[in-house]
Tab-separated table of C-alpha atoms and ligand atoms in Angstrom:
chain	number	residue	atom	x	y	z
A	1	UNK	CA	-33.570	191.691	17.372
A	2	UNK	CA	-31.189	194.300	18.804
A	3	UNK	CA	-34.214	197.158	18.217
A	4	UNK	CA	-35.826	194.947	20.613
A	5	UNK	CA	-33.398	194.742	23.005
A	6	UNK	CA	-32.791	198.490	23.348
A	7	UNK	CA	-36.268	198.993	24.096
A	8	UNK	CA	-36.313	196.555	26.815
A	9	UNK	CA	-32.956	198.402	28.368
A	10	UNK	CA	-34.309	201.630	28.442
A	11	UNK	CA	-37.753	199.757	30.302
A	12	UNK	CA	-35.796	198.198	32.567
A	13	UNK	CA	-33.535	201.606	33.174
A	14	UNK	CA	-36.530	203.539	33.795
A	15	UNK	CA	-38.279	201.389	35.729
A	16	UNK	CA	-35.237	201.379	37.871
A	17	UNK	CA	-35.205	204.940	38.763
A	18	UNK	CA	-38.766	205.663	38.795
A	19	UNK	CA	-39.740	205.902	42.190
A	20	UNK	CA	-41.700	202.215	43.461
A	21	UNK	CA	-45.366	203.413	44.409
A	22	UNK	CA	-46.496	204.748	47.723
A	23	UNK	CA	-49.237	204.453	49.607
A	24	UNK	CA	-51.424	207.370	49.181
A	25	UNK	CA	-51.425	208.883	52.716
A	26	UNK	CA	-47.732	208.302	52.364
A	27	UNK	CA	-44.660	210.607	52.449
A	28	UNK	CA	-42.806	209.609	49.443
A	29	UNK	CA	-46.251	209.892	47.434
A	30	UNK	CA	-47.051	213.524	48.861
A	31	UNK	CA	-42.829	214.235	48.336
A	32	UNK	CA	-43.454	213.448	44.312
A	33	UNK	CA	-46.778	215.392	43.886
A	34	UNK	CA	-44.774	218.543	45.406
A	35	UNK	CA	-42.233	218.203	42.713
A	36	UNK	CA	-44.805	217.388	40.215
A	37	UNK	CA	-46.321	220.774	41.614
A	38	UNK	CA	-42.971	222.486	41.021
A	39	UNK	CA	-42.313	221.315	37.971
A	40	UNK	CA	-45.262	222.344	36.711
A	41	UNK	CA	-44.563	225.834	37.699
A	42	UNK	CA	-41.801	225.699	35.868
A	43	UNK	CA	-39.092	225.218	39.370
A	44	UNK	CA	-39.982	229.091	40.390
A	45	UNK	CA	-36.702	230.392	42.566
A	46	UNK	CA	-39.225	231.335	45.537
A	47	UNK	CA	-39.816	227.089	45.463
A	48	UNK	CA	-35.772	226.309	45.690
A	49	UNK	CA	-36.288	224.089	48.862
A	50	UNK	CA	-38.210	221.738	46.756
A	51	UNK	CA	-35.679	220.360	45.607
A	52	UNK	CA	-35.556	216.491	44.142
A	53	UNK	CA	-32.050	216.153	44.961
A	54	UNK	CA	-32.316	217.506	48.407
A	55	UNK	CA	-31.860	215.141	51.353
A	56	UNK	CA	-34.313	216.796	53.687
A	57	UNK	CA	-37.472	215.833	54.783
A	58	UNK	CA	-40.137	217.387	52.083
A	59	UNK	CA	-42.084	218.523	55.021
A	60	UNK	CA	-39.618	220.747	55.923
A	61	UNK	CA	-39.894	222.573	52.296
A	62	UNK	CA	-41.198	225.988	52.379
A	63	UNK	CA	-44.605	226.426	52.497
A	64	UNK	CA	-44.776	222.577	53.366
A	65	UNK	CA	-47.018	221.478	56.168
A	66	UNK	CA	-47.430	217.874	57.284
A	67	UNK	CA	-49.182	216.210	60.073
A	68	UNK	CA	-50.059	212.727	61.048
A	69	UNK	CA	-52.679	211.434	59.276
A	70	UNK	CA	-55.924	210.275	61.605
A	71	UNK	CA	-56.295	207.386	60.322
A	72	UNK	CA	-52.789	206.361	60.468
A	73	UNK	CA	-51.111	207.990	62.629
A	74	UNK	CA	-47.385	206.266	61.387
A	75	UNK	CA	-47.566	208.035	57.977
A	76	UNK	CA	-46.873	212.034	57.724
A	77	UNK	CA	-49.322	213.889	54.930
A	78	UNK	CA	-48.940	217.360	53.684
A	79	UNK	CA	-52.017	218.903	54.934
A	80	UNK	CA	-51.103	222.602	54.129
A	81	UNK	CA	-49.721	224.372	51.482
A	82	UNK	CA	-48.583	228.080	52.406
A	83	UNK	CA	-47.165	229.467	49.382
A	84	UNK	CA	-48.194	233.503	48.720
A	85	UNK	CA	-46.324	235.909	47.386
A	86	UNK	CA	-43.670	234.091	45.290
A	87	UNK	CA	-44.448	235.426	42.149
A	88	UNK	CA	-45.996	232.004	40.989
A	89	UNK	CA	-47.390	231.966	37.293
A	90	UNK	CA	-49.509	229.823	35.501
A	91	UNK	CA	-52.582	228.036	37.088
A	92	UNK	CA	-53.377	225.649	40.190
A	93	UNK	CA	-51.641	222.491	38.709
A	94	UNK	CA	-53.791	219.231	38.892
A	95	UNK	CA	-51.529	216.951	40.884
A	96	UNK	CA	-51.880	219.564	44.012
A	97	UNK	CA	-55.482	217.410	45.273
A	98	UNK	CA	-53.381	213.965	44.730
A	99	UNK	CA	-52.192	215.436	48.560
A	100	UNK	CA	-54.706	213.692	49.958
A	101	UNK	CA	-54.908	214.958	53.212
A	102	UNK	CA	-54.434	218.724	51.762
A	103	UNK	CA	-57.023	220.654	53.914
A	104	UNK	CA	-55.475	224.529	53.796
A	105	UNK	CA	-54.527	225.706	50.091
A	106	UNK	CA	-53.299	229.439	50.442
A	107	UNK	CA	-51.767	230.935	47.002
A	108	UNK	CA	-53.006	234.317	47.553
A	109	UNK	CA	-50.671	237.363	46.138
A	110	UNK	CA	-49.130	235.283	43.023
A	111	UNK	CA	-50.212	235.926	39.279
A	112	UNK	CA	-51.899	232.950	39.026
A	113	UNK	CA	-54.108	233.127	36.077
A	114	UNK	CA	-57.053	231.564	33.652
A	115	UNK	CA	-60.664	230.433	34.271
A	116	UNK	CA	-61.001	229.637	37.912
A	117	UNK	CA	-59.462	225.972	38.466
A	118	UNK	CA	-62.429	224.338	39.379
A	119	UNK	CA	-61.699	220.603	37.696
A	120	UNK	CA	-58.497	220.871	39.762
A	121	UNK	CA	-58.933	221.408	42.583
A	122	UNK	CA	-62.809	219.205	42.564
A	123	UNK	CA	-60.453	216.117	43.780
A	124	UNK	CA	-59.349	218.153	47.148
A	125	UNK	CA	-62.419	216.528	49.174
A	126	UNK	CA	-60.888	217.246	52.215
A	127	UNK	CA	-59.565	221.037	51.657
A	128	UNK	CA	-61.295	223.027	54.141
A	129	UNK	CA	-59.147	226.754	53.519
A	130	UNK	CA	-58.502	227.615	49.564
A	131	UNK	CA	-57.172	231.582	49.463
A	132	UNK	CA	-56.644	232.594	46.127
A	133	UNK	CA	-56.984	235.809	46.787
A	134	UNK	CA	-55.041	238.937	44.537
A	135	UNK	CA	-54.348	236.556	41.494
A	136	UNK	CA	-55.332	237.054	37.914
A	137	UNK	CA	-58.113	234.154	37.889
A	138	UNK	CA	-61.297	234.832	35.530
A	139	UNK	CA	-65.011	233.529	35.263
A	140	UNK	CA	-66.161	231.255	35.509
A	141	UNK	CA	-65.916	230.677	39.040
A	142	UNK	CA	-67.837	227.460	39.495
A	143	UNK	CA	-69.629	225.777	36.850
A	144	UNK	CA	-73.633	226.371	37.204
A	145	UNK	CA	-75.786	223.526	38.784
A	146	UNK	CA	-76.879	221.891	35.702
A	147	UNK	CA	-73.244	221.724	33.987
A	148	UNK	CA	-72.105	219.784	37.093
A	149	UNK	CA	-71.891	215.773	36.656
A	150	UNK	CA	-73.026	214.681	39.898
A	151	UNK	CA	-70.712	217.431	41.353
A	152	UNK	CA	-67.695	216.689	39.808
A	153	UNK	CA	-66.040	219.414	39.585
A	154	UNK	CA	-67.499	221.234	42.532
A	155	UNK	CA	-64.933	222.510	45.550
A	156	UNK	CA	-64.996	220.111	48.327
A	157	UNK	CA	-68.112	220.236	50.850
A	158	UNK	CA	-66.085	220.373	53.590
A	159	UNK	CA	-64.830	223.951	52.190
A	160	UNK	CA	-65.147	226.177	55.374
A	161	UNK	CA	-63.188	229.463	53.530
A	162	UNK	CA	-63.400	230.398	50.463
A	163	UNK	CA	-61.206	233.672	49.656
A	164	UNK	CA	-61.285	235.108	46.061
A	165	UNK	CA	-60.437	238.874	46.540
A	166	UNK	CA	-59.091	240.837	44.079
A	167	UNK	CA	-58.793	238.565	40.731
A	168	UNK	CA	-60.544	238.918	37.706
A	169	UNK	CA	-63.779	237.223	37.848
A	170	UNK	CA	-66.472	238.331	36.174
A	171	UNK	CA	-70.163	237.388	35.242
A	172	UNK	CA	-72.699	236.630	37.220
A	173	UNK	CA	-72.617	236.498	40.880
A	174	UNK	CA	-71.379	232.606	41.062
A	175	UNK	CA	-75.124	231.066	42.724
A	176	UNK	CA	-72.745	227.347	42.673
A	177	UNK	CA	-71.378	228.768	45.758
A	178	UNK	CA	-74.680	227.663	47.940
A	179	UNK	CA	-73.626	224.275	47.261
A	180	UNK	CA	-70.637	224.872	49.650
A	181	UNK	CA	-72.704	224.080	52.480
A	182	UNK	CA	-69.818	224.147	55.273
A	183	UNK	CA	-68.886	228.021	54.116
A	184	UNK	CA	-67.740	230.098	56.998
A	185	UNK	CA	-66.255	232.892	55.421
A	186	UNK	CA	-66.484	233.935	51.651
A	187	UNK	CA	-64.667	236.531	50.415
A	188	UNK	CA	-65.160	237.828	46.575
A	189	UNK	CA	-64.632	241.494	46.582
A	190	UNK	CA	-62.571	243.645	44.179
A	191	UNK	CA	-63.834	241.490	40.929
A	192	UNK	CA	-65.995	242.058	38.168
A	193	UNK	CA	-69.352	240.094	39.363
A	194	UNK	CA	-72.600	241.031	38.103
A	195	UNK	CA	-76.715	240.625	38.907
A	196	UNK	CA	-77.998	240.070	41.824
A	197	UNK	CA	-76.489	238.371	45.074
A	198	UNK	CA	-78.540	234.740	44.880
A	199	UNK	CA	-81.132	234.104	47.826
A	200	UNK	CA	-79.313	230.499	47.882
A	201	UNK	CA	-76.740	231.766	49.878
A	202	UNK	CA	-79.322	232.113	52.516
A	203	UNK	CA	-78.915	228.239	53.187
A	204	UNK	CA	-75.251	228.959	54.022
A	205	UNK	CA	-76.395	227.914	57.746
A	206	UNK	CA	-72.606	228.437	58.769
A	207	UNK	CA	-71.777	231.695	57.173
A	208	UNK	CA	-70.406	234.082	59.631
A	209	UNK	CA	-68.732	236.770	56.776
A	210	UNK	CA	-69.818	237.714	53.174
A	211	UNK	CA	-67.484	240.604	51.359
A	212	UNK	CA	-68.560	241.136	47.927
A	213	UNK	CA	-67.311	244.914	47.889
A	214	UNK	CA	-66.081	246.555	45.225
A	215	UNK	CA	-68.281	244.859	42.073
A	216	UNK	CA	-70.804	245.187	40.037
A	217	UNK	CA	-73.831	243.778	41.969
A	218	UNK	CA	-77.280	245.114	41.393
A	219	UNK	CA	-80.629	244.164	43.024
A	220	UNK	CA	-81.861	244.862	46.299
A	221	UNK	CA	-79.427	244.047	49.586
A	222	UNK	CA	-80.724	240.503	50.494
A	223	UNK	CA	-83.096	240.289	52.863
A	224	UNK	CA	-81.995	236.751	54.295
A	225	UNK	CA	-78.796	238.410	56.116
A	226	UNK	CA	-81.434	240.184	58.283
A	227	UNK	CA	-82.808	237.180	59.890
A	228	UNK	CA	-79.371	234.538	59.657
A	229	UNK	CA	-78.780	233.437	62.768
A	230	UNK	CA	-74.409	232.946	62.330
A	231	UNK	CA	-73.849	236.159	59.760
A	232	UNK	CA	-71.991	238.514	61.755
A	233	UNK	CA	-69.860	240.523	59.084
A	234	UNK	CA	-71.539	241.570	56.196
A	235	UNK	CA	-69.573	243.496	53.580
A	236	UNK	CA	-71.435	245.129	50.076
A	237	UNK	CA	-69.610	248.563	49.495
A	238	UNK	CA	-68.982	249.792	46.215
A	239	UNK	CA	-71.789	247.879	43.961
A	240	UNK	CA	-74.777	249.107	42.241
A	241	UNK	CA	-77.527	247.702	44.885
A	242	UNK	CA	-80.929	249.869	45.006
A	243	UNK	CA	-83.902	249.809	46.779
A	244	UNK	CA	-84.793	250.095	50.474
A	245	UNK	CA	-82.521	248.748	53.305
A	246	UNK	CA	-85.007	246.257	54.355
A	247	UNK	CA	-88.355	244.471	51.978
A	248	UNK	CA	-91.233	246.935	52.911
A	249	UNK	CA	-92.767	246.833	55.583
A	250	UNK	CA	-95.628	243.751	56.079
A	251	UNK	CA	-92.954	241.334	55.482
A	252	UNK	CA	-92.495	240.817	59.219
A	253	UNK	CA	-89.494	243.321	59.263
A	254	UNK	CA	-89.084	243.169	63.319
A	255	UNK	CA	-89.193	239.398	63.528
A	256	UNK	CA	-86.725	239.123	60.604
A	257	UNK	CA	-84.278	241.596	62.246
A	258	UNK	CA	-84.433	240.278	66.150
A	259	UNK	CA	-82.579	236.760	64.896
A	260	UNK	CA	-79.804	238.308	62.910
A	261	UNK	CA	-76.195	238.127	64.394
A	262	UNK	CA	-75.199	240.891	62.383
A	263	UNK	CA	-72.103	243.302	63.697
A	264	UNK	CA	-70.561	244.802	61.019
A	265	UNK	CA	-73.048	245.939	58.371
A	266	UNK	CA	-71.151	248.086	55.226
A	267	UNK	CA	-73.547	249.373	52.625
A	268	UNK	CA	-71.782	252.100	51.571
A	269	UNK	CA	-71.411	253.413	48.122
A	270	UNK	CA	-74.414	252.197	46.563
A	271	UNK	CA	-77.566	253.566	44.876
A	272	UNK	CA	-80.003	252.419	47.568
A	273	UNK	CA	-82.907	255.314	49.091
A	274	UNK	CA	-85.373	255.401	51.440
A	275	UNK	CA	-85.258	255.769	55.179
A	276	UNK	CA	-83.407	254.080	57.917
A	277	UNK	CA	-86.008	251.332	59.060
A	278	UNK	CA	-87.192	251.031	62.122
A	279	UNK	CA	-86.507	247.316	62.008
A	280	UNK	CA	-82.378	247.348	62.073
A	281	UNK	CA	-83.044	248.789	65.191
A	282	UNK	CA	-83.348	245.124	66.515
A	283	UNK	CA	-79.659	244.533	65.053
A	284	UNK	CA	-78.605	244.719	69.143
A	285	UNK	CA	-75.133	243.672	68.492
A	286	UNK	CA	-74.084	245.925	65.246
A	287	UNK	CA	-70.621	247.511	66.030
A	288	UNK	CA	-70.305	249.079	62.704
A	289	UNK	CA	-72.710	250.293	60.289
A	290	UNK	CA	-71.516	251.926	57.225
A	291	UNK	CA	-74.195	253.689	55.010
A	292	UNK	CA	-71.962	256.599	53.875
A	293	UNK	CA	-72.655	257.712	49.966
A	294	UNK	CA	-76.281	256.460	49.052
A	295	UNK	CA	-79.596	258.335	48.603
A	296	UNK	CA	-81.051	257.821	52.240
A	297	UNK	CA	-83.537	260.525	53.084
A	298	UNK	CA	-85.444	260.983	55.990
A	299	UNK	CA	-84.308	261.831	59.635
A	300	UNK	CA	-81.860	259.939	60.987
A	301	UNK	CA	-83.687	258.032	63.903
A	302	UNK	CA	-82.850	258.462	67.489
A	303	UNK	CA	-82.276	254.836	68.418
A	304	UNK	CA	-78.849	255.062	66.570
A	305	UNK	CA	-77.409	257.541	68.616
A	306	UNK	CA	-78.446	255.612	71.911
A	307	UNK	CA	-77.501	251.781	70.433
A	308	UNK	CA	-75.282	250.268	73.451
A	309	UNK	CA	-72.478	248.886	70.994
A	310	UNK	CA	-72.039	251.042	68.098
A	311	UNK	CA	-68.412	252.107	67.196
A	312	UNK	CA	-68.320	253.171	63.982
A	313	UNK	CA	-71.409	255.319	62.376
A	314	UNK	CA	-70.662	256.467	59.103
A	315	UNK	CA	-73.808	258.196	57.209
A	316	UNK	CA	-72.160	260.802	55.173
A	317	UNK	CA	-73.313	261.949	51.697
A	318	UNK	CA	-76.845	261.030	52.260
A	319	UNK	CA	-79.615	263.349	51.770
A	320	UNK	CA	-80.830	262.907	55.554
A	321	UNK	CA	-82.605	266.130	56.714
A	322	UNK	CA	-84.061	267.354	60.560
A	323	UNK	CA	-82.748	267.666	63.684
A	324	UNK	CA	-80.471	265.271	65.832
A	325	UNK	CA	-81.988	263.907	69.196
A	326	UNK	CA	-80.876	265.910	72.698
A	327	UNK	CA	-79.467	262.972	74.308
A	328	UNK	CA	-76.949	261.024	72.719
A	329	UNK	CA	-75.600	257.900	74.865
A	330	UNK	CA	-73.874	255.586	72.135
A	331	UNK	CA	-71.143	255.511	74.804
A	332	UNK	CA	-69.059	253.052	72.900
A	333	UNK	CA	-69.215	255.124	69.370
A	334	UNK	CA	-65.338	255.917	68.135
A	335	UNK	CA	-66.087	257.371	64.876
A	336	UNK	CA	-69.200	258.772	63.870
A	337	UNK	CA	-69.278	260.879	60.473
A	338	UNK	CA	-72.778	262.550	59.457
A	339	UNK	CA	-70.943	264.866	56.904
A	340	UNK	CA	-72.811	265.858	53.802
A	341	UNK	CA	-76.466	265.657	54.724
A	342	UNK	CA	-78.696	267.986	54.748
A	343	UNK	CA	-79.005	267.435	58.601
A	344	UNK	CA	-80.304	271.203	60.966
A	345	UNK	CA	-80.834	272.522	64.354
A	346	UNK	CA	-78.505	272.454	66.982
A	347	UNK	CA	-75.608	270.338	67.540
A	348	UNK	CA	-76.514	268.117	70.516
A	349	UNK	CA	-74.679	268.547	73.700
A	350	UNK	CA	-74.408	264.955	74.399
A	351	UNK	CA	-71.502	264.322	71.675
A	352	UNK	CA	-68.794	266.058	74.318
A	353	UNK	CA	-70.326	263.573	76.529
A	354	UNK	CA	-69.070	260.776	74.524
A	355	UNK	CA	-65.700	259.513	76.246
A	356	UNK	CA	-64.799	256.921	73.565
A	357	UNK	CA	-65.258	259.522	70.389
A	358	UNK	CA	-62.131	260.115	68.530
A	359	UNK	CA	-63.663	260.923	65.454
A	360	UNK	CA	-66.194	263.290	64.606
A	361	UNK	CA	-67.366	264.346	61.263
A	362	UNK	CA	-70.674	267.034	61.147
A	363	UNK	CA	-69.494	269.422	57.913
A	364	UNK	CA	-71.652	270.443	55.046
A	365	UNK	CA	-74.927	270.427	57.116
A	366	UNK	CA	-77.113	272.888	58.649
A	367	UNK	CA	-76.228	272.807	61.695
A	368	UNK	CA	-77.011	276.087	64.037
A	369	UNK	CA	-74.962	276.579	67.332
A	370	UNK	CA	-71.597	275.064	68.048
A	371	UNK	CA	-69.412	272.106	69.624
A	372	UNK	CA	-68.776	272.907	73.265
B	1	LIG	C1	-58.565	235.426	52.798
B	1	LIG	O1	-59.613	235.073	53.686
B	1	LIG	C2	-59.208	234.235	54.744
B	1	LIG	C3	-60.443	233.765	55.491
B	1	LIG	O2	-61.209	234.814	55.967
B	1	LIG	C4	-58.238	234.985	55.604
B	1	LIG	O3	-57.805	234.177	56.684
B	1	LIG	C5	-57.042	235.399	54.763
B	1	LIG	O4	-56.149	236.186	55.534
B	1	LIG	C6	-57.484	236.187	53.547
B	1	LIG	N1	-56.342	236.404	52.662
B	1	LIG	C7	-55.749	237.570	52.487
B	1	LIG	C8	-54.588	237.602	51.548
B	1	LIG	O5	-56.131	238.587	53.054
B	2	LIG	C1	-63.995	243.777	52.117
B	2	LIG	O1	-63.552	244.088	50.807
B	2	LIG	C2	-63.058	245.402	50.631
B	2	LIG	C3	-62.774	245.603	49.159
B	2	LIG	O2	-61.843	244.667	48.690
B	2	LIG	C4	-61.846	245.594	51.529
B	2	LIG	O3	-61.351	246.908	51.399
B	2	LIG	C5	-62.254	245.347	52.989
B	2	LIG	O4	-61.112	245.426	53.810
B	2	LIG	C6	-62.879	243.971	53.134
B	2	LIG	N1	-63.379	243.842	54.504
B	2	LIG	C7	-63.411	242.668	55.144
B	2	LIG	C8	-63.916	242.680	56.541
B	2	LIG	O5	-63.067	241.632	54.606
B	3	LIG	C1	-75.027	239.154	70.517
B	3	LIG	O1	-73.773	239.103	71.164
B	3	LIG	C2	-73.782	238.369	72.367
B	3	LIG	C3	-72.441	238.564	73.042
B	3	LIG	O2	-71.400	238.478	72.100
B	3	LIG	C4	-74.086	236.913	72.034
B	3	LIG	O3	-74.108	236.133	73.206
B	3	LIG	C5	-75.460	236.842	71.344
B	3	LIG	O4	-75.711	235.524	70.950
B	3	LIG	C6	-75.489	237.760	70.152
B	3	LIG	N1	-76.831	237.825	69.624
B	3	LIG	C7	-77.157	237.337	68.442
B	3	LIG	C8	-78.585	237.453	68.026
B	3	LIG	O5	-76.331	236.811	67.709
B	4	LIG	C1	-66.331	261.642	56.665
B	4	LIG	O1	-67.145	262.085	55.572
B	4	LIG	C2	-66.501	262.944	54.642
B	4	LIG	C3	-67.571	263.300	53.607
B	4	LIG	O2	-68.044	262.151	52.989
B	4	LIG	C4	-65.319	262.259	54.020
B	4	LIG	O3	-64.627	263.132	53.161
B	4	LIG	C5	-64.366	261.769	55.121
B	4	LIG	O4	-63.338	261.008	54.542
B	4	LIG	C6	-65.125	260.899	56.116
B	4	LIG	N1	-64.195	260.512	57.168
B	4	LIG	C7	-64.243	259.303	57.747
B	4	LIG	C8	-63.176	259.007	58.729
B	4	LIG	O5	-65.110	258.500	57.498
């Protein structure tokens, strides 16, 4: 039948030019995916260089990073794709985690959009970097525990940096993110992301920076950054948190503090009141500490202005009250701003001792006396 015949042409004709399969560590495998990538962009003009009918080596393409794979070191694999800022639309298309050997993923500054592309990107199990950061992705982030089949559609364990700034998720503050357990660095500030901030993360043995600025978190700060041993950068302005700074006192405050890492501890812009405990005087190696716009009361108390490496103090529009201490020897502070308290007596002497101040913010107190 000549019907029959045509179909078996056209087989034969497109089994012809369809590219014979690859290996999967292999660079005419990884050279398809990134046109399958492209294509499902829709071929943006910032992706040119991707080109099917170019002769060049695909690792060459922008963005396009390859490296030997360690298992065989005769076959090239992408292993990063560096693609912001080229005005990409759409989502994260599937076919990017058939890379193999993808471990870096940065798409950050696009307009990227849709529920966060967990399913795709659950088959990346060796991405280690995924920056998605300033794109138009929505909740949910990761799906919760219990709609996970045997973790799925989780990111990959190995994840060590997770960036998610400025996009659009909302809901609750995602808790699936404890399950990350090689997190270094998680950034999810400037979204929409509600409740609390889930004690989980305090099994996050390798965390070293958490910024969830700029939400809508509520709750109490979490006690567990006070006694991680790796968190050194800890970054909550801008949220609805209340309470005290640290769980009252009985809780083993001192003990809790002395372990923490923490040097750079931003609170600002919250609702939380209370005093300055005593205990976050055992946070030795705090550089910054950012407390500015809350309802602290109390004195401020003289172990801040003699802490050996604090640079930046910034406790404005507090309702902190008393005097300052005489001696002031926080020889490395560059910026300290105590504006808007409620704060008396005489200005201490020992700030023109300060040789590293370049900074220095004491209006709308009560101060008697002036700077000499
Ligand atoms: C996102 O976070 C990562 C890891 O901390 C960082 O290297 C990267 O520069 C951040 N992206 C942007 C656009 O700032
Ligand atoms: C934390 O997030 C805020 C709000 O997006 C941003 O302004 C700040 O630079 C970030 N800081 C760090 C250390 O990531
Ligand atoms: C404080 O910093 C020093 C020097 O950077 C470091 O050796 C030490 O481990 C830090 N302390 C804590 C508790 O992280
Ligand atoms: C110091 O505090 C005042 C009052 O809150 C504020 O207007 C000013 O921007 C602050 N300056 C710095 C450098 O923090």
């Amino acid at each position: 039948m000549p019907s029959l015949l045509i179909v078996l042409l056209v087989f034969l004709l497109l089994a012809g030019v369809s590219p014979s399969p690859q290996p999967a560590t292999g660079g005419g495998g990884d050279r398809d995916t990134l046109l399958a990538i492209t294509n499902a962009w829709g071929r943006p003009p910032g992706l040119s260089s991707w080109d099917p009918a170019s002769s060049t080596d695909h690792c060459t393409w922008k963005g396009v990073t390859c490296a030997s794979a360690a298992d065989d070191a005769s076959t090239r694999a992408v292993t990063e794709l560096s693609l912001p800022a080229l005005d990409l639309r759409g989502t994260v298309p599937t076919p990017v985690c058939s890379l193999k050997h993808l471990a870096r993923l940065d798409l950050s500054h696009n307009r990227l959009a849709g529920s966060f592309p967990g399913a795709a990107l659950s088959a990346c199990a060796r991405l280690r970097f995924l920056d998605l950061s300033h794109n138009l992705f929505s909740a949910p982030l990761l799906p919760p525990a219990d709609d996970d089949v045997q973790g799925s559609r989780s990111l990959s364990p190995a994840l060590a940096h997770l960036n998610l700034s400025a996009n659009r998720l909302d809901g609750e503050f995602p808790a699936a993110v404890a399950r990350l357990t090689a997190l270094q660095s998680l950034h999810l500030d400037a979204n929409r992301l509600a409740g609390a901030i889930p004690d989980a993360l305090s099994g996050l043995a390798s965390l070293t920076l958490l910024n969830a600025s700029s939400n809508r978190l509520t709750g109490a700060v979490p006690a567990w950054a006070f006694r991680h041993a790796r968190l050194r950068r800890l970054y909550l302005s801008d949220n609805d948190l209340s309470g005290e700074l640290l769980p009252p006192r009985g809780v083993g405050v001192a003990s809790v503090t002395a372990a923490s890492s923490l040097a750079e501890l931003d609170l600002s812009m919250n609702r939380l009141t209370g005093e300055i405990p005593d205990g976050l005087r055992a946070l030795r190696n705090l550089t910054l500490l950012f407390l500015y716009k809350n309802r602290l009361t109390g004195t401020i108390p003289a172990w801040v202005f003699r802490h050996r490496k604090l640079q930046q103090l910034c406790l404005d529009e507090n309702g902190f009250s008393g005097d300052l201490p005489r001696d002031i020897t926080a020889h490395n502070l560059v910026l300290l701003n105590l504006s808007g308290n409620r704060l008396s007596g005489e200005i201490p002497r020992g700030f023109g001792h300060l040789k590293n101040l370049k900074r220095l913010f004491l209006q709308n107190n009560r101060f008697t006396g002036r700077l000499c």
